[in-house]
Coordinates of C-alpha atoms in Angstrom, one line a residue:
M1 CA 58.6 10.2 -37.4
R2 CA 56.8 7.7 -39.7
S3 CA 55.1 6.1 -36.7
L4 CA 53.9 9.5 -35.4
V5 CA 52.4 10.2 -38.8
T6 CA 50.8 6.8 -38.9
F7 CA 49.3 7.3 -35.4
A8 CA 47.9 10.7 -36.4
L9 CA 46.3 9.3 -39.5
L10 CA 44.7 6.5 -37.5
A11 CA 43.4 8.9 -34.9
A12 CA 41.9 11.1 -37.6
M13 CA 40.2 8.1 -39.1
A14 CA 38.8 6.9 -35.8
A15 CA 37.4 10.3 -34.7
P16 CA 34.3 10.3 -37.0
A17 CA 33.4 6.8 -35.9
L18 CA 33.4 8.0 -32.3
T19 CA 31.1 10.9 -33.2
V20 CA 28.7 8.7 -35.1
H21 CA 28.3 6.2 -32.2
A22 CA 28.1 8.7 -29.4
A23 CA 25.2 8.1 -27.1
D24 CA 22.2 10.4 -27.2
D25 CA 19.8 9.6 -24.4
T26 CA 17.6 12.5 -25.2
L27 CA 17.0 11.1 -28.7
A28 CA 16.7 7.6 -27.3
R29 CA 14.1 8.7 -24.8
A30 CA 12.1 10.5 -27.5
K31 CA 12.2 7.3 -29.6
Y32 CA 11.1 5.2 -26.7
Q33 CA 8.1 7.5 -25.9
A34 CA 7.1 7.5 -29.5
A35 CA 7.4 3.7 -29.7
L36 CA 5.2 3.4 -26.5
D37 CA 2.6 5.6 -28.1
L38 CA 2.5 3.4 -31.2
Y39 CA 2.5 0.2 -29.1
A40 CA -0.6 1.5 -27.3
Q41 CA -2.2 1.3 -30.8
R42 CA -1.0 -2.3 -31.4
A43 CA -4.4 -3.5 -32.4
D44 CA -3.3 -2.1 -35.7
L45 CA -0.4 -4.4 -36.4
N46 CA 1.3 -1.9 -38.6
K47 CA 1.5 0.4 -35.6
N48 CA 3.2 -2.4 -33.7
L49 CA 5.8 -2.8 -36.5
Q50 CA 6.4 0.9 -36.6
A51 CA 7.0 0.8 -32.8
Q52 CA 9.6 -1.9 -33.4
G53 CA 11.4 0.4 -35.8
L54 CA 11.5 3.3 -33.3
V55 CA 12.8 0.9 -30.6
E56 CA 15.7 0.0 -32.9
E57 CA 16.5 3.6 -33.5
G58 CA 16.4 4.2 -29.7
L59 CA 18.7 1.3 -29.1
A60 CA 21.2 2.6 -31.6
A61 CA 21.4 5.9 -29.6
V62 CA 20.9 4.9 -26.0
G63 CA 23.7 5.1 -23.4
D64 CA 21.7 4.9 -20.1
S65 CA 21.3 1.3 -18.9
Q66 CA 17.9 1.7 -17.5
L67 CA 16.5 3.3 -20.6
K68 CA 18.2 0.6 -22.7
F69 CA 16.4 -2.0 -20.5
Q70 CA 13.0 -0.3 -21.1
L71 CA 13.6 -0.2 -24.8
L72 CA 14.5 -3.9 -24.8
I73 CA 11.4 -4.9 -22.8
L74 CA 9.3 -2.9 -25.2
K75 CA 11.0 -4.8 -28.1
A76 CA 10.3 -8.1 -26.4
R77 CA 6.6 -7.2 -25.8
S78 CA 6.1 -5.9 -29.3
K79 CA 7.6 -9.0 -30.8
Y80 CA 5.5 -11.2 -28.6
W81 CA 2.3 -9.4 -29.7
Q82 CA 3.5 -9.8 -33.3
G83 CA 3.9 -13.5 -32.8
M84 CA 0.5 -13.8 -31.2
N85 CA -1.0 -12.5 -34.4
M86 CA 0.8 -14.7 -36.8
P87 CA -0.4 -18.1 -38.2
T88 CA 1.1 -21.2 -36.6
T89 CA 1.3 -22.9 -40.0
P90 CA 4.0 -22.9 -41.2
K91 CA 5.7 -22.9 -37.8
E92 CA 9.0 -21.5 -38.6
P93 CA 8.2 -17.8 -39.2
T94 CA 6.2 -17.5 -36.0
M95 CA 8.8 -19.4 -34.0
A96 CA 11.4 -17.0 -35.3
V97 CA 9.4 -14.0 -34.0
F98 CA 9.0 -15.5 -30.5
E99 CA 12.7 -16.3 -30.6
A100 CA 13.4 -12.6 -31.3
A101 CA 11.1 -11.8 -28.4
Y102 CA 13.0 -13.9 -25.9
N103 CA 16.4 -12.8 -27.2
A104 CA 15.3 -9.2 -26.7
A105 CA 14.2 -10.1 -23.1
K106 CA 17.6 -11.8 -22.6
D107 CA 19.4 -8.7 -23.7
A108 CA 17.2 -6.8 -21.2
Y109 CA 18.0 -9.0 -18.2
T110 CA 21.7 -9.0 -19.2
T111 CA 21.5 -5.2 -19.1
L112 CA 19.7 -5.1 -15.7
P113 CA 19.9 -8.5 -14.0
T114 CA 18.3 -7.3 -10.8
A115 CA 14.8 -6.7 -12.4
A116 CA 12.2 -9.4 -12.8
D117 CA 10.8 -8.1 -16.1
G118 CA 13.4 -9.5 -18.5
Y119 CA 13.3 -13.0 -17.0
Y120 CA 9.5 -13.0 -17.2
F121 CA 9.2 -11.9 -20.8
Y122 CA 11.9 -14.4 -21.7
A123 CA 9.9 -17.2 -20.1
I124 CA 6.5 -16.4 -21.7
S125 CA 8.1 -15.9 -25.2
L126 CA 9.9 -19.2 -24.8
G127 CA 6.6 -20.8 -23.7
R128 CA 4.9 -19.6 -26.8
W129 CA 7.8 -20.8 -28.9
A130 CA 7.5 -24.2 -27.3
L131 CA 3.8 -24.5 -27.9
I132 CA 4.3 -23.9 -31.6
K133 CA 7.3 -26.2 -31.9
G134 CA 5.5 -28.9 -30.1
K135 CA 5.3 -29.9 -26.4
L136 CA 7.5 -33.0 -26.7
A137 CA 9.8 -31.5 -29.3
S138 CA 10.6 -28.6 -27.0
L139 CA 10.7 -30.6 -23.7
S140 CA 14.5 -30.2 -23.4
R141 CA 13.9 -26.5 -22.6
K142 CA 11.4 -27.1 -19.7
G143 CA 14.2 -26.5 -17.2
E144 CA 15.1 -23.2 -18.9
L145 CA 11.6 -22.0 -18.8
M146 CA 11.2 -22.8 -15.1
D147 CA 14.6 -21.2 -14.2
H148 CA 13.5 -17.9 -15.8
L149 CA 10.1 -18.0 -14.1
N150 CA 11.8 -18.6 -10.7
K151 CA 14.3 -15.8 -11.3
A152 CA 11.4 -13.4 -12.1
I153 CA 9.6 -14.5 -9.0
A154 CA 12.7 -13.9 -6.9
R155 CA 13.1 -10.3 -8.0
T156 CA 11.1 -7.1 -8.1
T157 CA 10.1 -5.4 -11.3
L158 CA 11.6 -2.2 -12.6
N159 CA 8.6 -0.4 -11.0
G160 CA 9.3 -2.0 -7.6
D161 CA 6.4 -4.6 -7.7
A162 CA 6.8 -8.2 -6.6
G163 CA 8.1 -10.3 -9.5
E164 CA 5.3 -12.8 -9.0
S165 CA 2.7 -10.2 -9.7
I166 CA 4.0 -9.0 -13.0
D167 CA 1.5 -9.1 -15.9
G168 CA -1.4 -10.2 -13.7
Y169 CA 0.5 -12.9 -11.8
G170 CA 2.0 -14.1 -15.1
P171 CA 4.6 -16.5 -13.6
D172 CA 1.9 -18.4 -11.9
R173 CA -0.2 -18.4 -15.0
T174 CA 2.7 -19.7 -17.0
Y175 CA 3.5 -22.5 -14.5
G176 CA -0.2 -23.5 -14.6
K177 CA -0.3 -23.6 -18.3
M178 CA 2.9 -25.7 -18.4
Y179 CA 1.6 -28.3 -15.9
K180 CA -1.7 -28.4 -17.9
E181 CA -0.1 -28.9 -21.3
L182 CA 2.6 -31.4 -20.4
P183 CA 1.8 -35.2 -20.3
G184 CA 2.2 -36.9 -17.0
F185 CA 5.5 -38.6 -17.8
A186 CA 7.0 -35.2 -18.7
G187 CA 5.9 -33.5 -15.5
G188 CA 2.3 -32.6 -16.3
D189 CA 0.2 -32.4 -13.2
H190 CA -3.5 -31.6 -13.0
T191 CA -3.5 -30.6 -9.3
L192 CA -0.6 -28.2 -9.9
A193 CA -2.2 -26.8 -13.0
V194 CA -5.4 -25.9 -11.0
R195 CA -3.4 -24.6 -8.1
Y196 CA -1.3 -22.2 -10.1
T197 CA -4.1 -21.0 -12.4
K198 CA -6.4 -20.4 -9.4
K199 CA -3.8 -18.3 -7.8
C200 CA -3.5 -15.9 -10.7
Y201 CA -7.3 -16.0 -11.2
D202 CA -7.8 -15.1 -7.5
N203 CA -5.2 -12.3 -7.5
A204 CA -5.8 -10.7 -10.9
P205 CA -9.3 -11.5 -12.2
E206 CA -9.2 -8.5 -14.4
L207 CA -6.8 -10.3 -16.7
A208 CA -9.0 -12.4 -19.0
L209 CA -6.3 -15.0 -19.7
N210 CA -6.3 -15.9 -16.0
S211 CA -9.9 -17.0 -16.3
V212 CA -9.3 -18.9 -19.5
Y213 CA -6.3 -20.8 -18.1
Y214 CA -8.1 -21.5 -14.8
A215 CA -11.2 -22.8 -16.6
E216 CA -9.1 -24.8 -19.0
A217 CA -7.3 -26.6 -16.1
L218 CA -10.6 -27.2 -14.3
I219 CA -12.3 -28.7 -17.3
D220 CA -9.6 -31.3 -17.5
G221 CA -10.7 -32.6 -14.1
N222 CA -13.8 -34.4 -12.7
A223 CA -17.4 -33.4 -13.3
T224 CA -17.4 -31.0 -10.3
E225 CA -14.3 -29.2 -11.6
K226 CA -15.6 -29.1 -15.1
K227 CA -18.8 -27.4 -13.8
L228 CA -16.8 -24.8 -12.0
G229 CA -14.6 -24.2 -15.1
C230 CA -17.7 -23.5 -17.1
S231 CA -19.0 -21.1 -14.5
V232 CA -15.7 -19.3 -14.6
L233 CA -16.1 -18.9 -18.3
E234 CA -19.6 -17.7 -18.0
D235 CA -18.5 -14.9 -15.7
L236 CA -15.7 -14.0 -18.1
L237 CA -18.0 -14.0 -21.2
K238 CA -20.2 -11.3 -19.6
Y239 CA -17.5 -8.9 -20.8
E240 CA -17.6 -9.9 -24.5
A241 CA -19.4 -6.7 -25.4
T242 CA -17.3 -4.5 -23.1
P243 CA -13.7 -5.8 -23.0
E244 CA -12.4 -2.4 -21.9
A245 CA -14.3 -2.9 -18.6
L246 CA -11.9 -5.7 -17.6
N247 CA -8.6 -4.0 -18.2
P248 CA -8.4 -0.8 -20.2
D249 CA -4.6 -1.1 -20.7
R250 CA -4.8 -4.4 -22.6
I251 CA -8.0 -4.3 -24.7
P252 CA -6.4 -6.0 -27.8
E253 CA -5.2 -8.9 -25.7
T254 CA -8.6 -9.1 -23.8
K255 CA -10.5 -9.4 -27.1
Q256 CA -8.3 -12.3 -28.1
E257 CA -8.7 -14.0 -24.8
L258 CA -12.4 -13.5 -24.7
K259 CA -12.6 -15.3 -28.1
E260 CA -10.4 -18.1 -26.7
G261 CA -12.8 -18.3 -23.7
R262 CA -15.8 -18.4 -26.0
D263 CA -14.3 -21.2 -28.1
L264 CA -13.5 -23.2 -25.0
Y265 CA -17.0 -22.7 -23.6
N266 CA -18.6 -23.7 -26.9
D267 CA -16.4 -26.8 -27.1
E268 CA -16.6 -28.0 -23.5
C269 CA -19.7 -26.5 -21.8

């Protein structure tokens, strides 16, 4: 009898916890949509932070795996944008944000391992983390970066697009940047840097960073390549007054990339 009473008490204590943690995908979907709306206003960094808060509320309620994946990808992208707008000195706070971004992306591909998106956003967040930490200091993670890029390329996105094409041929852009930044003894390769960045530039010229990275790789080469790199930048900088004409879905990023292109042009051309 005592054991039955004990069991009944334990069951009664457990019941409220089950109620509190019950999934509510309707609520989670509403939080996701509201977070998307705020993320669309990410040029205001406070809106981006508010989006992160709504994502966390959505994750606390979600049960559906695909919706969870979408929430986690949005979390990774929002953290990535936050990191892109933080100072690199001191390093540690910004590195921590990019680490949060790639951890969110890892949770995403763990949730839905057949989609390219999580692997890609893991790779670019790790890449930014490595640039801040230092190329040689983070060299041990080069294989990890390449592995995630390859997994993204081998899959399709949640929307059904080729993994290689995600984010304006982002895997190729990331490979090109990696080969450009690394010293030769660590795998840096000018020819590969130009090849990869040209591919993303040719396939997605509307993404400003493709022009910047392609020009950057070319400028590291001979006089003919440098001249071509400056020409690529000149074409890009025609959009300085109208960044929305390049890609209306990523105006905040385009503005940053146009500034990066202008700085490179002023320094090298």
